[in-house]
């Protein structure tokens, strides 16, 4: 997914502490063995994962589309983006805040491997395993993970993140419901099939709205919560861009969705493009949720 533009803000300032080693870390595994190709798109090859979006250049472009930044960063803090993808958010922040250290992990090696700021480091890692750092972070983000985790896995990922945060550190979660609000009959068909597909994969399409509870369950103090309805393709440049990004999600899921709908991939793409062209008249939108959770200082 790449259609989330909500940006929670807080006045809480993350604490500064434990300096990390400055060595850059990158994946050493063979990239080809971690890729499988379906319907001319590249997908990760991690058998245990339910993630259904591609990891190829087209997907990286889609995720680069919206520019989200946040202004919470002072000097000399450690920031981690879990499931960073092509690392749009980290690249901006690392450039803007050269005195802080930024880290990105992802299950797939989609992050920029050759050119990135000196204070930005990447590593292949699974959010469902303890995070591979020997120091703690002041700020951690998870963004657009709804299609990445089974419902039961969110607590595991949040626990790993809690354990990787300094006391007083901030965890930012930005998620969207992948099921669009719409009057378009084709989009409703797609939405119904997507809900069935995600349920089959033990994912909860409505997970974004539940994450405050998961944060509390994992001992975070929820210091900010925000929802936003984002119109898609209604006519402004931002709507149109957001609509394209959302359509990219649907196209990225083509092999899985076509199988779920019992149609061939080309037929599915035609359906998506038709529904995509009608987003404005059909008042199509997505709902976004943003949370800030804090690891209490006294635990
Ligand atoms: C939709 S993309 C979002 C990327 C980025 N957070 C953004 O907002 O642009 C989801 C990312 O999560 C990664 N991912 C999926 N499952 C994961 C897991 N268990 N651990 C780490 N990353 C994972 C995918 O490889 C993908 O890059």
mmCIF file of C-alpha atoms and ligand atoms in Angstrom:
data_model
loop_
_atom_site.group_PDB
_atom_site.id
_atom_site.type_symbol
_atom_site.label_atom_id
_atom_site.label_comp_id
_atom_site.label_asym_id
_atom_site.label_seq_id
_atom_site.Cartn_x
_atom_site.Cartn_y
_atom_site.Cartn_z
ATOM 1 C CA UNK A 1 0.000 0.000 0.000
ATOM 2 C CA UNK A 2 1.159 3.502 -0.467
ATOM 3 C CA UNK A 3 -1.903 5.579 0.015
ATOM 4 C CA UNK A 4 -1.421 6.876 3.523
ATOM 5 C CA UNK A 5 -0.714 10.574 3.942
ATOM 6 C CA UNK A 6 -1.759 10.978 7.587
ATOM 7 C CA UNK A 7 0.982 12.314 9.777
ATOM 8 C CA UNK A 8 0.475 12.287 13.519
ATOM 9 C CA UNK A 9 2.270 15.036 15.402
ATOM 10 C CA UNK A 10 3.162 15.256 19.037
ATOM 11 C CA UNK A 11 4.970 17.626 21.296
ATOM 12 C CA UNK A 12 6.713 14.726 23.042
ATOM 13 C CA UNK A 13 10.407 14.905 22.314
ATOM 14 C CA UNK A 14 12.197 11.576 21.991
ATOM 15 C CA UNK A 15 15.062 11.072 24.417
ATOM 16 C CA UNK A 16 18.599 10.888 23.200
ATOM 17 C CA UNK A 17 20.784 8.043 24.377
ATOM 18 C CA UNK A 18 23.007 5.054 23.516
ATOM 19 C CA UNK A 19 25.119 5.975 20.513
ATOM 20 C CA UNK A 20 25.054 3.234 17.873
ATOM 21 C CA UNK A 21 28.100 1.983 16.072
ATOM 22 C CA UNK A 22 28.486 4.041 12.890
ATOM 23 C CA UNK A 23 29.134 1.062 10.646
ATOM 24 C CA UNK A 24 26.679 0.744 7.744
ATOM 25 C CA UNK A 25 24.950 -2.636 7.573
ATOM 26 C CA UNK A 26 23.585 -4.157 4.396
ATOM 27 C CA UNK A 27 22.236 -7.501 3.316
ATOM 28 C CA UNK A 28 24.822 -10.054 2.311
ATOM 29 C CA UNK A 29 22.362 -12.690 1.064
ATOM 30 C CA UNK A 30 21.888 -13.366 -2.623
ATOM 31 C CA UNK A 31 19.075 -11.120 -3.850
ATOM 32 C CA UNK A 32 17.983 -13.464 -6.666
ATOM 33 C CA UNK A 33 17.211 -16.319 -4.257
ATOM 34 C CA UNK A 34 14.886 -13.983 -2.355
ATOM 35 C CA UNK A 35 12.755 -13.187 -5.411
ATOM 36 C CA UNK A 36 9.974 -14.984 -7.236
ATOM 37 C CA UNK A 37 8.426 -13.721 -10.459
ATOM 38 C CA UNK A 38 4.664 -13.885 -11.115
ATOM 39 C CA UNK A 39 2.692 -12.132 -13.873
ATOM 40 C CA UNK A 40 5.848 -10.227 -14.842
ATOM 41 C CA UNK A 41 6.259 -8.730 -11.352
ATOM 42 C CA UNK A 42 8.898 -9.571 -8.709
ATOM 43 C CA UNK A 43 7.730 -10.735 -5.265
ATOM 44 C CA UNK A 44 9.646 -11.675 -2.124
ATOM 45 C CA UNK A 45 10.304 -15.365 -1.597
ATOM 46 C CA UNK A 46 9.891 -15.614 2.166
ATOM 47 C CA UNK A 47 7.627 -18.625 2.623
ATOM 48 C CA UNK A 48 6.414 -17.705 6.100
ATOM 49 C CA UNK A 49 5.279 -14.213 5.048
ATOM 50 C CA UNK A 50 1.735 -13.348 3.893
ATOM 51 C CA UNK A 51 2.882 -10.117 2.179
ATOM 52 C CA UNK A 52 1.364 -9.889 -1.324
ATOM 53 C CA UNK A 53 2.777 -6.714 -2.874
ATOM 54 C CA UNK A 54 5.741 -6.781 -5.281
ATOM 55 C CA UNK A 55 9.289 -5.599 -4.519
ATOM 56 C CA UNK A 56 10.295 -4.538 -8.014
ATOM 57 C CA UNK A 57 11.181 -1.121 -9.444
ATOM 58 C CA UNK A 58 7.567 -0.355 -10.315
ATOM 59 C CA UNK A 59 6.555 -0.912 -6.676
ATOM 60 C CA UNK A 60 9.478 1.217 -5.473
ATOM 61 C CA UNK A 61 8.308 4.036 -7.754
ATOM 62 C CA UNK A 62 4.782 3.710 -6.392
ATOM 63 C CA UNK A 63 6.006 3.951 -2.797
ATOM 64 C CA UNK A 64 8.233 6.912 -3.613
ATOM 65 C CA UNK A 65 5.208 8.786 -4.943
ATOM 66 C CA UNK A 66 3.916 10.428 -1.736
ATOM 67 C CA UNK A 67 6.470 12.367 0.297
ATOM 68 C CA UNK A 68 5.742 12.126 4.022
ATOM 69 C CA UNK A 69 8.046 13.767 6.472
ATOM 70 C CA UNK A 70 7.774 14.596 10.108
ATOM 71 C CA UNK A 71 9.428 17.349 12.075
ATOM 72 C CA UNK A 72 9.966 15.516 15.354
ATOM 73 C CA UNK A 73 13.690 15.051 15.057
ATOM 74 C CA UNK A 74 16.185 17.039 17.014
ATOM 75 C CA UNK A 75 19.902 16.433 17.134
ATOM 76 C CA UNK A 76 21.654 13.170 17.576
ATOM 77 C CA UNK A 77 18.842 10.636 17.901
ATOM 78 C CA UNK A 78 18.534 7.080 16.568
ATOM 79 C CA UNK A 79 15.607 6.488 14.228
ATOM 80 C CA UNK A 80 14.427 3.169 12.792
ATOM 81 C CA UNK A 81 11.893 2.522 10.019
ATOM 82 C CA UNK A 82 10.626 -1.066 10.184
ATOM 83 C CA UNK A 83 9.486 -2.331 6.755
ATOM 84 C CA UNK A 84 11.122 0.703 5.183
ATOM 85 C CA UNK A 85 10.603 -0.433 1.556
ATOM 86 C CA UNK A 86 12.433 1.931 -0.789
ATOM 87 C CA UNK A 87 13.042 4.227 2.189
ATOM 88 C CA UNK A 88 11.468 7.463 0.944
ATOM 89 C CA UNK A 89 10.843 8.637 4.499
ATOM 90 C CA UNK A 90 14.340 7.784 5.727
ATOM 91 C CA UNK A 91 16.128 9.309 2.744
ATOM 92 C CA UNK A 92 14.377 12.654 3.327
ATOM 93 C CA UNK A 93 14.977 12.663 7.069
ATOM 94 C CA UNK A 94 18.597 11.517 6.909
ATOM 95 C CA UNK A 95 19.333 14.314 4.466
ATOM 96 C CA UNK A 96 17.492 16.899 6.525
ATOM 97 C CA UNK A 97 18.951 15.831 9.894
ATOM 98 C CA UNK A 98 22.623 14.942 9.332
ATOM 99 C CA UNK A 99 23.370 14.768 13.084
ATOM 100 C CA UNK A 100 20.938 11.931 13.759
ATOM 101 C CA UNK A 101 21.344 8.289 12.747
ATOM 102 C CA UNK A 102 18.725 6.609 10.610
ATOM 103 C CA UNK A 103 18.230 2.890 10.075
ATOM 104 C CA UNK A 104 15.888 0.943 7.833
ATOM 105 C CA UNK A 105 15.015 -2.733 7.952
ATOM 106 C CA UNK A 106 12.859 -4.678 5.541
ATOM 107 C CA UNK A 107 12.141 -8.332 4.870
ATOM 108 C CA UNK A 108 13.058 -7.672 1.196
ATOM 109 C CA UNK A 109 16.152 -5.836 0.003
ATOM 110 C CA UNK A 110 14.171 -3.064 -1.701
ATOM 111 C CA UNK A 111 16.068 -0.237 0.009
ATOM 112 C CA UNK A 112 18.704 1.782 -1.880
ATOM 113 C CA UNK A 113 21.906 -0.231 -1.642
ATOM 114 C CA UNK A 114 24.377 1.956 -3.510
ATOM 115 C CA UNK A 115 23.583 5.614 -2.884
ATOM 116 C CA UNK A 116 22.223 6.927 0.385
ATOM 117 C CA UNK A 117 23.247 9.508 2.984
ATOM 118 C CA UNK A 118 26.142 8.527 5.284
ATOM 119 C CA UNK A 119 23.911 8.626 8.354
ATOM 120 C CA UNK A 120 21.452 6.097 6.854
ATOM 121 C CA UNK A 121 21.960 2.339 7.161
ATOM 122 C CA UNK A 122 19.967 -0.630 5.935
ATOM 123 C CA UNK A 123 19.607 -4.256 6.835
ATOM 124 C CA UNK A 124 17.360 -7.140 5.833
ATOM 125 C CA UNK A 125 15.328 -8.123 8.912
ATOM 126 C CA UNK A 126 11.932 -9.526 9.757
ATOM 127 C CA UNK A 127 9.741 -7.458 12.096
ATOM 128 C CA UNK A 128 8.510 -10.733 13.584
ATOM 129 C CA UNK A 129 11.936 -11.512 14.982
ATOM 130 C CA UNK A 130 13.865 -9.536 17.603
ATOM 131 C CA UNK A 131 15.340 -6.521 15.805
ATOM 132 C CA UNK A 132 19.043 -7.035 15.061
ATOM 133 C CA UNK A 133 20.596 -4.056 16.865
ATOM 134 C CA UNK A 134 22.769 -3.937 19.955
ATOM 135 C CA UNK A 135 21.553 -0.446 20.899
ATOM 136 C CA UNK A 136 18.110 1.105 21.309
ATOM 137 C CA UNK A 137 16.207 3.693 19.288
ATOM 138 C CA UNK A 138 14.601 7.017 20.205
ATOM 139 C CA UNK A 139 12.019 6.873 17.429
ATOM 140 C CA UNK A 140 10.664 3.907 15.438
ATOM 141 C CA UNK A 141 8.166 3.986 12.616
ATOM 142 C CA UNK A 142 5.975 1.375 10.953
ATOM 143 C CA UNK A 143 4.071 2.619 7.924
ATOM 144 C CA UNK A 144 1.757 0.815 5.511
ATOM 145 C CA UNK A 145 2.089 -2.685 6.957
ATOM 146 C CA UNK A 146 -1.568 -3.750 6.803
ATOM 147 C CA UNK A 147 -0.900 -6.193 3.982
ATOM 148 C CA UNK A 148 2.280 -7.441 5.643
ATOM 149 C CA UNK A 149 1.108 -9.127 8.824
ATOM 150 C CA UNK A 150 -1.414 -11.716 9.939
ATOM 151 C CA UNK A 151 -3.767 -10.377 12.578
ATOM 152 C CA UNK A 152 -1.993 -12.388 15.293
ATOM 153 C CA UNK A 153 1.444 -11.088 14.219
ATOM 154 C CA UNK A 154 0.883 -7.409 15.061
ATOM 155 C CA UNK A 155 1.463 -7.995 18.776
ATOM 156 C CA UNK A 156 4.703 -9.796 17.988
ATOM 157 C CA UNK A 157 5.964 -6.957 15.763
ATOM 158 C CA UNK A 158 4.928 -4.313 18.318
ATOM 159 C CA UNK A 159 6.649 -6.229 21.133
ATOM 160 C CA UNK A 160 9.872 -6.396 19.126
ATOM 161 C CA UNK A 161 9.606 -2.670 18.491
ATOM 162 C CA UNK A 162 8.897 -1.925 22.162
ATOM 163 C CA UNK A 163 12.011 -3.891 23.103
ATOM 164 C CA UNK A 164 14.083 -1.930 20.561
ATOM 165 C CA UNK A 165 12.973 1.477 21.924
ATOM 166 C CA UNK A 166 14.620 3.467 24.669
ATOM 167 C CA UNK A 167 12.374 4.189 27.668
ATOM 168 C CA UNK A 168 10.545 7.396 26.677
ATOM 169 C CA UNK A 169 11.062 6.604 22.992
ATOM 170 C CA UNK A 170 8.303 7.153 20.447
ATOM 171 C CA UNK A 171 6.709 4.633 18.074
ATOM 172 C CA UNK A 172 4.819 6.098 15.084
ATOM 173 C CA UNK A 173 2.327 3.908 13.224
ATOM 174 C CA UNK A 174 0.655 5.060 10.018
ATOM 175 C CA UNK A 175 -1.762 2.633 8.426
ATOM 176 C CA UNK A 176 -4.686 2.536 6.044
ATOM 177 C CA UNK A 177 -7.613 0.231 5.447
ATOM 178 C CA UNK A 178 -6.946 -1.328 2.031
ATOM 179 C CA UNK A 179 -10.700 -1.709 1.432
ATOM 180 C CA UNK A 180 -11.753 1.492 -0.318
ATOM 181 C CA UNK A 181 -14.924 3.443 0.461
ATOM 182 C CA UNK A 182 -16.716 3.668 -2.916
ATOM 183 C CA UNK A 183 -19.960 3.530 -4.899
ATOM 184 C CA UNK A 184 -18.323 1.932 -7.950
ATOM 185 C CA UNK A 185 -19.718 -1.583 -8.578
ATOM 186 C CA UNK A 186 -16.397 -2.887 -9.982
ATOM 187 C CA UNK A 187 -14.460 -1.466 -7.052
ATOM 188 C CA UNK A 188 -16.981 -3.024 -4.664
ATOM 189 C CA UNK A 189 -16.381 -6.402 -6.364
ATOM 190 C CA UNK A 190 -12.614 -5.916 -6.016
ATOM 191 C CA UNK A 191 -13.012 -4.838 -2.396
ATOM 192 C CA UNK A 192 -15.141 -7.870 -1.526
ATOM 193 C CA UNK A 193 -12.599 -10.235 -3.087
ATOM 194 C CA UNK A 194 -9.716 -8.451 -1.386
ATOM 195 C CA UNK A 195 -11.408 -8.824 1.999
ATOM 196 C CA UNK A 196 -11.855 -12.561 1.311
ATOM 197 C CA UNK A 197 -8.247 -12.929 0.183
ATOM 198 C CA UNK A 198 -6.878 -11.139 3.239
ATOM 199 C CA UNK A 199 -9.091 -13.142 5.610
ATOM 200 C CA UNK A 200 -7.838 -16.345 3.956
ATOM 201 C CA UNK A 201 -4.315 -15.136 4.680
ATOM 202 C CA UNK A 202 -5.366 -14.565 8.330
ATOM 203 C CA UNK A 203 -4.933 -10.830 7.837
ATOM 204 C CA UNK A 204 -7.458 -8.313 9.148
ATOM 205 C CA UNK A 205 -8.190 -5.646 6.496
ATOM 206 C CA UNK A 206 -9.584 -3.429 9.233
ATOM 207 C CA UNK A 207 -6.470 -3.773 11.400
ATOM 208 C CA UNK A 208 -5.510 -0.102 11.097
ATOM 209 C CA UNK A 209 -8.450 0.914 13.277
ATOM 210 C CA UNK A 210 -7.487 -1.643 15.950
ATOM 211 C CA UNK A 211 -3.874 -0.661 16.474
ATOM 212 C CA UNK A 212 -4.443 1.627 19.451
ATOM 213 C CA UNK A 213 -5.583 -1.450 21.398
ATOM 214 C CA UNK A 214 -2.571 -3.441 20.241
ATOM 215 C CA UNK A 215 -0.249 -0.623 21.317
ATOM 216 C CA UNK A 216 -1.830 -0.558 24.779
ATOM 217 C CA UNK A 217 -1.687 -4.337 25.018
ATOM 218 C CA UNK A 218 2.050 -4.134 24.392
ATOM 219 C CA UNK A 219 2.486 -1.492 27.140
ATOM 220 C CA UNK A 220 2.803 1.592 24.952
ATOM 221 C CA UNK A 221 1.122 4.774 26.170
ATOM 222 C CA UNK A 222 -0.926 6.046 23.201
ATOM 223 C CA UNK A 223 -0.043 9.755 23.152
ATOM 224 C CA UNK A 224 -1.736 10.602 19.860
ATOM 225 C CA UNK A 225 -4.369 9.070 17.577
ATOM 226 C CA UNK A 226 -5.735 10.492 14.359
ATOM 227 C CA UNK A 227 -7.960 9.357 11.468
ATOM 228 C CA UNK A 228 -8.372 10.912 8.075
ATOM 229 C CA UNK A 229 -10.459 10.114 5.005
ATOM 230 C CA UNK A 230 -8.374 10.571 1.881
ATOM 231 C CA UNK A 231 -10.305 11.163 -1.380
ATOM 232 C CA UNK A 232 -8.934 9.271 -4.373
ATOM 233 C CA UNK A 233 -9.018 10.601 -7.921
ATOM 234 C CA UNK A 234 -11.492 13.397 -7.189
ATOM 235 C CA UNK A 235 -9.720 15.936 -9.408
ATOM 236 C CA UNK A 236 -7.010 17.756 -7.439
ATOM 237 C CA UNK A 237 -3.399 16.779 -8.200
ATOM 238 C CA UNK A 238 -3.105 15.271 -4.695
ATOM 239 C CA UNK A 239 -6.324 13.226 -5.127
ATOM 240 C CA UNK A 240 -5.202 12.009 -8.498
ATOM 241 C CA UNK A 241 -1.750 11.037 -7.206
ATOM 242 C CA UNK A 242 -3.303 9.244 -4.211
ATOM 243 C CA UNK A 243 -5.717 7.471 -6.574
ATOM 244 C CA UNK A 244 -2.816 6.304 -8.740
ATOM 245 C CA UNK A 245 -0.961 5.024 -5.694
ATOM 246 C CA UNK A 246 -4.032 3.084 -4.544
ATOM 247 C CA UNK A 247 -4.566 1.684 -8.010
ATOM 248 C CA UNK A 248 -0.910 0.602 -7.866
ATOM 249 C CA UNK A 249 -1.729 -1.445 -4.750
ATOM 250 C CA UNK A 250 -4.526 -3.234 -6.588
ATOM 251 C CA UNK A 251 -2.345 -3.843 -9.644
ATOM 252 C CA UNK A 252 0.540 -5.017 -7.454
ATOM 253 C CA UNK A 253 -1.729 -7.714 -6.005
ATOM 254 C CA UNK A 254 -2.818 -8.860 -9.496
ATOM 255 C CA UNK A 255 -1.670 -12.520 -9.387
ATOM 256 C CA UNK A 256 -3.266 -13.072 -5.972
ATOM 257 C CA UNK A 257 -6.439 -11.108 -6.670
ATOM 258 C CA UNK A 258 -7.031 -12.641 -10.114
ATOM 259 C CA UNK A 259 -6.778 -16.106 -8.559
ATOM 260 C CA UNK A 260 -9.151 -15.082 -5.779
ATOM 261 C CA UNK A 261 -11.655 -13.676 -8.309
ATOM 262 C CA UNK A 262 -11.226 -16.672 -10.600
ATOM 263 C CA UNK A 263 -10.367 -14.492 -13.592
ATOM 264 C CA UNK A 264 -7.117 -14.116 -15.503
ATOM 265 C CA UNK A 265 -4.606 -11.440 -14.608
ATOM 266 C CA UNK A 266 -5.304 -9.327 -17.720
ATOM 267 C CA UNK A 267 -9.035 -9.344 -17.009
ATOM 268 C CA UNK A 268 -8.340 -8.288 -13.429
ATOM 269 C CA UNK A 269 -6.116 -5.408 -14.583
ATOM 270 C CA UNK A 270 -8.855 -4.184 -16.948
ATOM 271 C CA UNK A 271 -11.322 -4.220 -14.036
ATOM 272 C CA UNK A 272 -8.916 -2.261 -11.826
ATOM 273 C CA UNK A 273 -8.222 0.322 -14.525
ATOM 274 C CA UNK A 274 -11.955 0.756 -15.154
ATOM 275 C CA UNK A 275 -12.712 1.181 -11.441
ATOM 276 C CA UNK A 276 -9.647 3.429 -11.137
ATOM 277 C CA UNK A 277 -10.939 5.732 -13.866
ATOM 278 C CA UNK A 278 -14.238 6.093 -12.011
ATOM 279 C CA UNK A 279 -12.829 6.945 -8.567
ATOM 280 C CA UNK A 280 -13.921 10.576 -8.618
ATOM 281 C CA UNK A 281 -17.553 10.103 -9.720
ATOM 282 C CA UNK A 282 -17.857 7.080 -7.372
ATOM 283 C CA UNK A 283 -16.580 9.191 -4.421
ATOM 284 C CA UNK A 284 -13.851 6.656 -3.743
ATOM 285 C CA UNK A 285 -11.657 7.219 -0.691
ATOM 286 C CA UNK A 286 -9.510 5.411 1.848
ATOM 287 C CA UNK A 287 -9.389 5.836 5.594
ATOM 288 C CA UNK A 288 -6.053 6.402 7.299
ATOM 289 C CA UNK A 289 -5.016 5.973 10.925
ATOM 290 C CA UNK A 290 -1.992 7.463 12.642
ATOM 291 C CA UNK A 291 -0.816 6.640 16.180
ATOM 292 C CA UNK A 292 2.030 7.710 18.393
ATOM 293 C CA UNK A 293 2.862 5.281 21.183
ATOM 294 C CA UNK A 294 5.444 5.989 23.845
ATOM 295 C CA UNK A 295 7.470 3.435 25.753
ATOM 296 C CA UNK A 296 6.997 4.626 29.338
ATOM 297 C CA UNK A 297 10.145 5.976 30.999
ATOM 298 C CA UNK A 298 9.592 4.087 34.241
ATOM 299 C CA UNK A 299 9.187 0.514 32.896
HETATM 300 C C1 LIG B 1 3.706 -1.174 1.468
HETATM 301 S S1 LIG B 1 5.381 -1.254 1.818
HETATM 302 C C2 LIG B 1 5.625 0.193 2.802
HETATM 303 C C3 LIG B 1 7.036 0.679 2.751
HETATM 304 C C4 LIG B 1 7.328 1.926 3.588
HETATM 305 N N1 LIG B 1 7.045 1.678 5.001
HETATM 306 C C5 LIG B 1 6.549 3.116 3.091
HETATM 307 O O1 LIG B 1 5.689 3.620 3.823
HETATM 308 O O2 LIG B 1 6.794 3.563 1.971
HETATM 309 C C6 LIG B 1 5.497 -2.547 3.062
HETATM 310 C C7 LIG B 1 6.920 -3.022 3.272
HETATM 311 O O3 LIG B 1 6.919 -3.942 4.361
HETATM 312 C C8 LIG B 1 7.868 -4.961 4.068
HETATM 313 N N2 LIG B 1 7.557 -6.126 4.914
HETATM 314 C C9 LIG B 1 6.536 -7.011 4.777
HETATM 315 N N3 LIG B 1 6.564 -7.911 5.775
HETATM 316 C C10 LIG B 1 7.627 -7.587 6.568
HETATM 317 C C11 LIG B 1 8.184 -8.141 7.753
HETATM 318 N N4 LIG B 1 7.639 -9.210 8.350
HETATM 319 N N5 LIG B 1 9.282 -7.554 8.289
HETATM 320 C C12 LIG B 1 9.866 -6.481 7.701
HETATM 321 N N6 LIG B 1 9.377 -5.903 6.573
HETATM 322 C C13 LIG B 1 8.278 -6.453 6.013
HETATM 323 C C14 LIG B 1 7.690 -5.191 2.568
HETATM 324 O O4 LIG B 1 8.813 -5.830 2.000
HETATM 325 C C15 LIG B 1 7.497 -3.750 2.070
HETATM 326 O O5 LIG B 1 8.720 -3.157 1.704
#
